[in-house]
Tab-separated table of C-alpha atoms in Angstrom:
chain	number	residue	atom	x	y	z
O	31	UNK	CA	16.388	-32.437	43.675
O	32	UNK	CA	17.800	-30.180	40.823
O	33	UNK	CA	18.006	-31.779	37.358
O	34	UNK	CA	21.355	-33.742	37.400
O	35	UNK	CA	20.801	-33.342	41.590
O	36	UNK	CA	22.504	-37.364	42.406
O	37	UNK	CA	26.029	-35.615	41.410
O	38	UNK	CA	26.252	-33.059	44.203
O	39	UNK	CA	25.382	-35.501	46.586
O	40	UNK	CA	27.910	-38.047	45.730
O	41	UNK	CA	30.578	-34.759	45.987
O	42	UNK	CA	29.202	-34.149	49.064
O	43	UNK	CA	29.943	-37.773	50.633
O	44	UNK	CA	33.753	-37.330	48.744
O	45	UNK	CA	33.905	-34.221	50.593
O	46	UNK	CA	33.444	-35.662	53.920
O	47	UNK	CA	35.182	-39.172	53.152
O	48	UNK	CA	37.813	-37.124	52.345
O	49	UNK	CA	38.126	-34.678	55.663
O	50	UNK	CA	38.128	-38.128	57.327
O	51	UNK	CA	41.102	-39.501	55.045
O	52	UNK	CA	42.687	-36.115	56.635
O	53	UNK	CA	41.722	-36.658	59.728
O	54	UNK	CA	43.132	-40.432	60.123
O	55	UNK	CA	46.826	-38.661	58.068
O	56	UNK	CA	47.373	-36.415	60.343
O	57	UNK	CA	46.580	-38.449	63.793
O	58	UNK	CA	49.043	-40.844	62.397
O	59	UNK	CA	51.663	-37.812	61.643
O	60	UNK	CA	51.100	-37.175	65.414
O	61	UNK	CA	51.300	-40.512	66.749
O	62	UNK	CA	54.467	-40.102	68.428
O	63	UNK	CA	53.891	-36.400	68.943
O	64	UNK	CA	54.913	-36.387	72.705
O	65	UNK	CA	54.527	-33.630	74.984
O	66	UNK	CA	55.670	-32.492	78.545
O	67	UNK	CA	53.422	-33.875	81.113
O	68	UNK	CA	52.335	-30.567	82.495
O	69	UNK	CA	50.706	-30.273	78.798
O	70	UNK	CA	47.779	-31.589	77.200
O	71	UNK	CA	48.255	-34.602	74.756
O	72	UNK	CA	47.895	-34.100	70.889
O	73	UNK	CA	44.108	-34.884	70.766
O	74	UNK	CA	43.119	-37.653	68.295
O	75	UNK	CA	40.902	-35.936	65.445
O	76	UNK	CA	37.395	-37.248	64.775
O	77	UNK	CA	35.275	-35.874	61.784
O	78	UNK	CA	31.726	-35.852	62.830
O	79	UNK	CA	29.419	-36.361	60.162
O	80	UNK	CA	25.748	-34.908	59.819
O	81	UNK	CA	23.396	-35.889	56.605
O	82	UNK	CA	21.534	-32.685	54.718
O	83	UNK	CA	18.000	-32.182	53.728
O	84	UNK	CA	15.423	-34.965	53.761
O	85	UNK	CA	13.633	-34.071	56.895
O	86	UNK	CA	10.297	-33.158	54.878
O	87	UNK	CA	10.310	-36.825	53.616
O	88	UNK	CA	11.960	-36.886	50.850
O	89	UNK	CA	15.254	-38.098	49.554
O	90	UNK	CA	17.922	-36.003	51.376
O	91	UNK	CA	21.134	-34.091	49.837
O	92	UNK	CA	23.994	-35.819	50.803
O	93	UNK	CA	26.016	-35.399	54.179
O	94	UNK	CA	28.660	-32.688	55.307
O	95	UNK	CA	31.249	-32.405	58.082
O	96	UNK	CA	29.179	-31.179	61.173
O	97	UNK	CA	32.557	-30.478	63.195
O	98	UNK	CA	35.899	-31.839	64.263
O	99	UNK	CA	35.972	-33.509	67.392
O	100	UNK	CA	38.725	-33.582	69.373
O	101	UNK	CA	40.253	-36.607	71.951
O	102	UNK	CA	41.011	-37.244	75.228
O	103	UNK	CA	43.635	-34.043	76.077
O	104	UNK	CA	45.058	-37.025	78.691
O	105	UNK	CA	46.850	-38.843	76.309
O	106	UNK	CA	48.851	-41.794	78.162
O	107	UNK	CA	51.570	-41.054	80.770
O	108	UNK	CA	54.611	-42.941	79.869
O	109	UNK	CA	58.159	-43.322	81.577
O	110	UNK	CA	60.835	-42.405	79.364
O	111	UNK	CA	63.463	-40.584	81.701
O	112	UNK	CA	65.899	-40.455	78.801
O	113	UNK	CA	63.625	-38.336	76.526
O	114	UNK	CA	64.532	-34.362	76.752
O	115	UNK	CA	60.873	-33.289	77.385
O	116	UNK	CA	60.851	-35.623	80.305
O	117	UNK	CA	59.720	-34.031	84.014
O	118	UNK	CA	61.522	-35.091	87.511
O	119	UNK	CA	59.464	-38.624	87.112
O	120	UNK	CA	61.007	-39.317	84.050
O	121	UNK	CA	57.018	-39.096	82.102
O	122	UNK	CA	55.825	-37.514	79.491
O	123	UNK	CA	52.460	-37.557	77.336
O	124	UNK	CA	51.689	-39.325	74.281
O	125	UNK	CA	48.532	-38.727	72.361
O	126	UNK	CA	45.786	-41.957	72.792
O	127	UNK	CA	46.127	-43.098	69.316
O	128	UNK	CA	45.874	-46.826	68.159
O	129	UNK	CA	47.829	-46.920	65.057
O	130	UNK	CA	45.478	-50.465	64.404
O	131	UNK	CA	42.747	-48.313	64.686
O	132	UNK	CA	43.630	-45.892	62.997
O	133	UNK	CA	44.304	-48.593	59.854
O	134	UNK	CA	40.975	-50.027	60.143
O	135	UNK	CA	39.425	-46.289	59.674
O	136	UNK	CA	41.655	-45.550	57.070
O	137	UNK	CA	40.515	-48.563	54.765
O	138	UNK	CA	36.566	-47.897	55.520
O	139	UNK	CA	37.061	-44.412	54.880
O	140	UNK	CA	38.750	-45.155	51.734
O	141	UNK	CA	36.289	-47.381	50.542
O	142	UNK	CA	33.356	-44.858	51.220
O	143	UNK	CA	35.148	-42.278	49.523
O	144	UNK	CA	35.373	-44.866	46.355
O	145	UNK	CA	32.377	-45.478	46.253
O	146	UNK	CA	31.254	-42.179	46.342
O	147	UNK	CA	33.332	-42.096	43.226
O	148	UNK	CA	30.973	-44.928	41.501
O	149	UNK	CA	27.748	-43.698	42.985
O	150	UNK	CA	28.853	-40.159	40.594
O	151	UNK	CA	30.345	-41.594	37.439
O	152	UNK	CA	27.168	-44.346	37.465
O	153	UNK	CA	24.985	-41.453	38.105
O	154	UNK	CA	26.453	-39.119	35.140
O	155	UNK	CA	26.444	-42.099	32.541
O	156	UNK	CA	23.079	-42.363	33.620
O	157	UNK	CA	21.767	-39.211	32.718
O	158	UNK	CA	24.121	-39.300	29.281
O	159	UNK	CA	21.952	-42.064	28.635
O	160	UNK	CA	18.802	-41.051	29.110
O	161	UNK	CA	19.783	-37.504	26.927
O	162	UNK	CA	19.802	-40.416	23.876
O	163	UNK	CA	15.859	-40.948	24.355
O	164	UNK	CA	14.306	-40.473	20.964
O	165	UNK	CA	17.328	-40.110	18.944
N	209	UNK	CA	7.198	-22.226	15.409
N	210	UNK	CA	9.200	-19.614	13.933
N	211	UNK	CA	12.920	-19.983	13.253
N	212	UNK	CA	14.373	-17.164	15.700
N	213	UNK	CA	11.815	-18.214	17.969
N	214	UNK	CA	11.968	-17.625	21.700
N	215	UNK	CA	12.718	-20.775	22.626
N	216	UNK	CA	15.617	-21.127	20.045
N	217	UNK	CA	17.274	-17.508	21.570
N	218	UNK	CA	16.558	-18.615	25.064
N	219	UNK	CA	18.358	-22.220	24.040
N	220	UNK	CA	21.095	-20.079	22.531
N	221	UNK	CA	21.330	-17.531	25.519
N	222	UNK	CA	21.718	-20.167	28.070
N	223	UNK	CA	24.308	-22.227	26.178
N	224	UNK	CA	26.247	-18.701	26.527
N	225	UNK	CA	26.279	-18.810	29.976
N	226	UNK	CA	26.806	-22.114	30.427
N	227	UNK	CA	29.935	-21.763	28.374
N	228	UNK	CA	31.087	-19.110	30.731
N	229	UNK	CA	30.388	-21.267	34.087
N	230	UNK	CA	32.557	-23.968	32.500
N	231	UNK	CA	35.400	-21.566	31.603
N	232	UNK	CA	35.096	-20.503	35.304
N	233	UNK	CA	35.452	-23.712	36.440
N	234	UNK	CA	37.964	-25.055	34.933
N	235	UNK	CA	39.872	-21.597	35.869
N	236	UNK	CA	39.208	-23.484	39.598
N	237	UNK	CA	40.357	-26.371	38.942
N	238	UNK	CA	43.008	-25.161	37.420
N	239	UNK	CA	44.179	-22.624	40.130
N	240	UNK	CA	43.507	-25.474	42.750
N	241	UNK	CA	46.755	-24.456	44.818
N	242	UNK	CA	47.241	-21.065	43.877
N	243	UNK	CA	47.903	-19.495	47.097
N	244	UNK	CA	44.780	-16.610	47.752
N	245	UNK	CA	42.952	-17.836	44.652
N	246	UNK	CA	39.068	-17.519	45.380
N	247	UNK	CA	37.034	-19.615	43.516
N	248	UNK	CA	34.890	-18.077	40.715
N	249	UNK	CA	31.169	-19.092	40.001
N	250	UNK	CA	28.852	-17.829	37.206
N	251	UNK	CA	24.797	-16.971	37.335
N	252	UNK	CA	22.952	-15.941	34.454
N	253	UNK	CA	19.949	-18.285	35.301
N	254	UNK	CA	17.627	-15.233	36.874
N	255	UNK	CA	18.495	-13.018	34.497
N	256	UNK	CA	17.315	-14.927	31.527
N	257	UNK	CA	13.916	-16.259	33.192
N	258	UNK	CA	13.299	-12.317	34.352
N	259	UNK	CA	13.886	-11.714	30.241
N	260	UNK	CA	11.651	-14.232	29.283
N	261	UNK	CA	8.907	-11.005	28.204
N	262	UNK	CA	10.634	-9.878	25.004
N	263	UNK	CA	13.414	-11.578	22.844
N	264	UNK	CA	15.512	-8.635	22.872
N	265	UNK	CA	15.774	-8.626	26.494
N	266	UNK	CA	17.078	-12.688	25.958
N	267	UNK	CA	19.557	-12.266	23.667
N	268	UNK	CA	21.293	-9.270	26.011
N	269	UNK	CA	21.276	-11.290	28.957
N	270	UNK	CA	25.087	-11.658	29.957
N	271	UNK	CA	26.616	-14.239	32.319
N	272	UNK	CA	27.841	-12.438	35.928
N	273	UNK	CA	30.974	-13.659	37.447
N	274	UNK	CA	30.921	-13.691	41.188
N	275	UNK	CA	33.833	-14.568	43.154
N	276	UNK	CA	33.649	-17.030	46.538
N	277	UNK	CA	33.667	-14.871	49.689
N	278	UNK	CA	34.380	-18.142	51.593
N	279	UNK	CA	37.494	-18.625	53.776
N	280	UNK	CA	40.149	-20.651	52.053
N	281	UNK	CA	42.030	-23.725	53.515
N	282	UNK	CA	46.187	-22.206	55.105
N	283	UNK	CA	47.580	-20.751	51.496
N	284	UNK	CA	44.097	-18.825	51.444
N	285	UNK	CA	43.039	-21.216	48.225
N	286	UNK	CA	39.028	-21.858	48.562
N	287	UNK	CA	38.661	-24.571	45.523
N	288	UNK	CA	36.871	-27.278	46.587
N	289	UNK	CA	37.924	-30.070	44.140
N	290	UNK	CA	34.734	-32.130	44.449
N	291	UNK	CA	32.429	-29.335	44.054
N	292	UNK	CA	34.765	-28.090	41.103
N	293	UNK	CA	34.163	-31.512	39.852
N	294	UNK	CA	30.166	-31.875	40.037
N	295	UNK	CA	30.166	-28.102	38.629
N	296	UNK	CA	32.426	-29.116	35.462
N	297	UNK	CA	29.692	-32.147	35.042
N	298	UNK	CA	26.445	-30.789	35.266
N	299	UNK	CA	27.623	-27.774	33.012
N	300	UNK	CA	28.396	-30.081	30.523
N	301	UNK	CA	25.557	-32.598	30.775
N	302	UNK	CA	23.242	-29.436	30.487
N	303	UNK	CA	24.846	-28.194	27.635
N	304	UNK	CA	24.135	-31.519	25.856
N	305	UNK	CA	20.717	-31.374	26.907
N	306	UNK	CA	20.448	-27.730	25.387
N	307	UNK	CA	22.223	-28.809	22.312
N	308	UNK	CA	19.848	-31.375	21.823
N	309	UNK	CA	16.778	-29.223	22.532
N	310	UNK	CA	18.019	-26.858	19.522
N	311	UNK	CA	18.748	-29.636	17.276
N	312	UNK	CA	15.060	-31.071	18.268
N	313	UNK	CA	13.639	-27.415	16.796
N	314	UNK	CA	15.856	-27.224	13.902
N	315	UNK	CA	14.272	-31.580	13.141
N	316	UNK	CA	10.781	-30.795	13.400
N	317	UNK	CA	11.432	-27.605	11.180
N	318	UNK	CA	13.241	-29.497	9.087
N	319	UNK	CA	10.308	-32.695	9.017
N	320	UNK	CA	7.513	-29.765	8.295
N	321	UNK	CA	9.416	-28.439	5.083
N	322	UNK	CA	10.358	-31.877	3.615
N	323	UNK	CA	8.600	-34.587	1.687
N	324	UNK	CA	7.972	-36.906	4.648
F	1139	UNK	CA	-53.978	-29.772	-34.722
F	1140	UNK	CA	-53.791	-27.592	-31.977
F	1141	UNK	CA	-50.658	-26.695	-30.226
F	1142	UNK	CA	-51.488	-25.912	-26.787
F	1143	UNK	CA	-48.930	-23.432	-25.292
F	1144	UNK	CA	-46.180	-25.095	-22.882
F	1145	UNK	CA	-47.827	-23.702	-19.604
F	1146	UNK	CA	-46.124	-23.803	-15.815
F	1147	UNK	CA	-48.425	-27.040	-15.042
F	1148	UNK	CA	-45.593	-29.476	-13.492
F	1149	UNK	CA	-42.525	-26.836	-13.401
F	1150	UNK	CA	-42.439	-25.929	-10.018
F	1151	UNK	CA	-41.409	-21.919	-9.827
F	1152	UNK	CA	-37.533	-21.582	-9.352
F	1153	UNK	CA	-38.077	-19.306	-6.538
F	1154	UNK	CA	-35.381	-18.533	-3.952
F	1155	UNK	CA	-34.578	-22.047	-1.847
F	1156	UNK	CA	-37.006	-22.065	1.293
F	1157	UNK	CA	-35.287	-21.080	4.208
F	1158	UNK	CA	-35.459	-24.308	5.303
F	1159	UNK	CA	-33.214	-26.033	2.759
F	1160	UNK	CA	-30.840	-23.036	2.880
F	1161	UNK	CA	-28.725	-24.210	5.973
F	1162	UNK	CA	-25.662	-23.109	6.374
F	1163	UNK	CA	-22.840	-26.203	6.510
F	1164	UNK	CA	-22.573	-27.112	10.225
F	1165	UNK	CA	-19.184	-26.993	11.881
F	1166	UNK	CA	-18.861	-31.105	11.600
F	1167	UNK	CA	-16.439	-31.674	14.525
F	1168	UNK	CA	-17.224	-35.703	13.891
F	1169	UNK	CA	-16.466	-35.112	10.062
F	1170	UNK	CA	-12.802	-35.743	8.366
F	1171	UNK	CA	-12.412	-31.969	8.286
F	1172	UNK	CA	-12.715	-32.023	12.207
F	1173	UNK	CA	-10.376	-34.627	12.924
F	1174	UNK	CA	-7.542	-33.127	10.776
F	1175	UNK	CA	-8.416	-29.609	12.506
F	1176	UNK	CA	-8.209	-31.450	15.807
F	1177	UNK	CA	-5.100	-33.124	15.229
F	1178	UNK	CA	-3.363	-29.954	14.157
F	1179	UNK	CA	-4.742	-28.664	17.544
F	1180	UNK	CA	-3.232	-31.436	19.516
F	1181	UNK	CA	0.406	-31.040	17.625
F	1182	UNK	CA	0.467	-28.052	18.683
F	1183	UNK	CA	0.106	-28.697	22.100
F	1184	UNK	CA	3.245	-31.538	21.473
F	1185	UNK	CA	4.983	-28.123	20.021
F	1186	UNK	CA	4.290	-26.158	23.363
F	1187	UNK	CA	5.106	-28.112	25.618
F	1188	UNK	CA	8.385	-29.239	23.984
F	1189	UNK	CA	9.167	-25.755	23.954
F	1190	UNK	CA	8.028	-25.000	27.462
F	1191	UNK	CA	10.653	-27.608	28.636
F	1192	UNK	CA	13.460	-26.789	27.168
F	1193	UNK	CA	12.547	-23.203	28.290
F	1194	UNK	CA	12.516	-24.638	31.585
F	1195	UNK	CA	16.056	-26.445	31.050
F	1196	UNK	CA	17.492	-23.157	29.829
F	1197	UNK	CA	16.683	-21.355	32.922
F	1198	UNK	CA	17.652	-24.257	34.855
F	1199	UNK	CA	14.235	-24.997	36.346
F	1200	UNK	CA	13.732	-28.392	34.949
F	1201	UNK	CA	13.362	-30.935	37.701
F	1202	UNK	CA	13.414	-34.185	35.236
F	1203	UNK	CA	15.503	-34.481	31.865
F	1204	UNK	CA	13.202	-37.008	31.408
F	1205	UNK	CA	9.996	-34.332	31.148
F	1206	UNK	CA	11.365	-32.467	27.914
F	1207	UNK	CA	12.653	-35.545	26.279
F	1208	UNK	CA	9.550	-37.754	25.879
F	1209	UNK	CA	7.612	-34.376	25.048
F	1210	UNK	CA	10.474	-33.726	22.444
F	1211	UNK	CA	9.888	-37.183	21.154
F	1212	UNK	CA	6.317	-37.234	20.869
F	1213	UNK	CA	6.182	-33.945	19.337
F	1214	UNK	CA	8.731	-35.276	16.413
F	1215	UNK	CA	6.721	-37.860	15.728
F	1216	UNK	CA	3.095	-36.646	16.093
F	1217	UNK	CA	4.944	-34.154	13.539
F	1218	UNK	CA	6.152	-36.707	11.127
F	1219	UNK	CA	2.474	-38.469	10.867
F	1220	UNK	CA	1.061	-35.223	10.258
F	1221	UNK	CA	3.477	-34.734	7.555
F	1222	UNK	CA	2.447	-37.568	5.914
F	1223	UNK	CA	-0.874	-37.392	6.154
F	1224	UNK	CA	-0.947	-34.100	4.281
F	1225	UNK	CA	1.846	-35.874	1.651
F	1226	UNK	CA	-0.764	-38.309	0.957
F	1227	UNK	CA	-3.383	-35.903	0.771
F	1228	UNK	CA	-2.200	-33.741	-1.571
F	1229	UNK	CA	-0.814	-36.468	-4.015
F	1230	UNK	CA	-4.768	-37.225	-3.401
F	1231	UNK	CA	-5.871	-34.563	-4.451
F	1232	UNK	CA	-3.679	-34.548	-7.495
F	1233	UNK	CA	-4.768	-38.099	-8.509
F	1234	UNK	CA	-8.136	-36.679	-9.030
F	1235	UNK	CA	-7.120	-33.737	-10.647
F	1236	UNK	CA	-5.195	-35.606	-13.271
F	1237	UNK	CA	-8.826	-37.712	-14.489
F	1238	UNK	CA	-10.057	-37.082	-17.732
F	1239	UNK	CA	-13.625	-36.051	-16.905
């Protein structure tokens, strides 16, 4: 690892933390996004995460956002005949998004990212420190 | 140990450059939703170990500016915030560590001359 | 009375030294003129490799911060012993140029 290497690590878990904060926003922006039922659902979004370096044993360089995965395109049929996108059944198609769910991500995700935030500033007043050896 | 040693112009040459990365930088961070803004970088690190042979070649090393071919988030803007971020720290937590470094030479010149 | 001249009887002839009292000083490294030359050797090892860290810093090749300070520190205070040493030695040396004789 490079001489202050902990600090690009730490930006690296923000980073993702952060695509997931987005992720969560914009499910929730969509969770009444309904749709004809001819059409697929607005997908839930799922940041996949992937860790970096380390494989040669020693102490790897953070994570990054290996990809976006995207939900079930079924979505839920619901009845709602009075709804303009409805078909001759009356259904259309919401996205399969728990908004509890959703919640619960939101808060872990938050946290990570936060402590991401620690991990650096701990790190940087770290190496301040040590730069007053022998003074 | 001489006064305009190598080690004091290579201090002094890298401090240079180090300024310019953090003027670049903060040009980022700065410019952080400027629509088609690419985000700048700055190398001079090469340079100056390739001119480690002859002082004169350290003292003329200059800092290159390269700008981020990357593709930007909608408005075309490629700052990443955290990377700005870690960027803006290191430069400055090696620029302390340089600064200390010269002050180190110019204390040990100053310990041989004195009366102890 | 007769004065018998002073002859060479018991004056040994002031001849050039015999080669084998003619030695040339050996290079004492166990002496005090080895030690100080040896301890100026090793300070300027401390020097080097002080600088050859922060050369490393500058061109951002440095794995450790650590590395460059504790040579930094040991080569400002192997320097300030040295210092003193040679303070003391030359107010020595003064001392016993100052006595009457």
């Amino acid at each position: 690892m490079s001489m202050f290497g902990s600090l690009g690590v730490s930006a690296s878990g923000m980073g993702v933390y952060k695509t997931w904060i987005d992720a969560i926003s914009d499910n929730v922006a969509n969770i009444n996004t309904v749709r004809p039922s001819d059409q697929p659902a607005f997908q839930r979004r799922m940041v996949v995460a992937q860790s970096v370096g380390g494989e040669s044993g020693g102490v790897g360089d953070g994570a990054r956002v290996a990809g976006i995965r995207l939900g079930d395109p079924e979505g839920r049929l619901r009845h709602d005949p009075d709804h303009p996108l409805a078909d001759e059944d009356g259904n259309v198609r919401s996205p399969d998004i728990e908004l509890s769910d959703e919640m619960t991500h939101l808060i872990v995700a938050q946290r990570s990212y936060q402590a991401n935030v620690t991990v650096f500033e701990r790190a940087r007043d770290a190496y301040q420190r040590a730069l007053e050896i022998g003074r | 140990m001489t006064l305009a040693g190598m080690t004091s112009l290579t201090i002094q040459s890298a401090l240079r450059g180090l300024d310019a990365r953090r003027q670049a930088h903060e040009a980022n961070v700065a410019n952080v939703e400027t629509p088609g803004y690419k985000a700048r970088s700055v190398e001079f690190e090469a340079e100056l170990k390739a001119a480690l042979t002859h002082p004169r070649l350290v003292t003329r090393v200059t800092p290159n500016v390269n700008v981020s071919g990357e593709a930007g988030r909608a408005n075309g803007n490629n700052v990443n915030i955290d990377q700005e971020m870690v960027s803006l720290t290191e430069t400055a937590l090696t620029q302390e560590l340089l600064i200390r470094a010269l002050n180190d030479r110019y204390g040990l010149l100053r310990t041989a001359a004195g009366n102890g | 009375m007769t004065i018998s001249p002073i002859g060479a009887a018991g004056v040994s002839s002031t001849g050039p030294l015999s080669a084998a009292s003619r030695t040339a000083p050996a290079a004492d490294s166990s002496g005090f003129a080895g030690s100080i030359t040896k301890a100026l050797d090793e300070l300027d090892q401390l020097h080097s490799s002080a600088d050859s860290f922060a050369t490393q810093a500058a061109t951002g090749e440095l794995e450790s911060v650590t590395d460059y300070l504790v040579a930094a520190t040991e080569a400002q205070l192997a320097t300030q012993v040295t210092v003193a040493v040679r303070n003391r030695a030359v107010e020595a040396f003064n001392d016993i140029m100052r006595m009457p004789v």
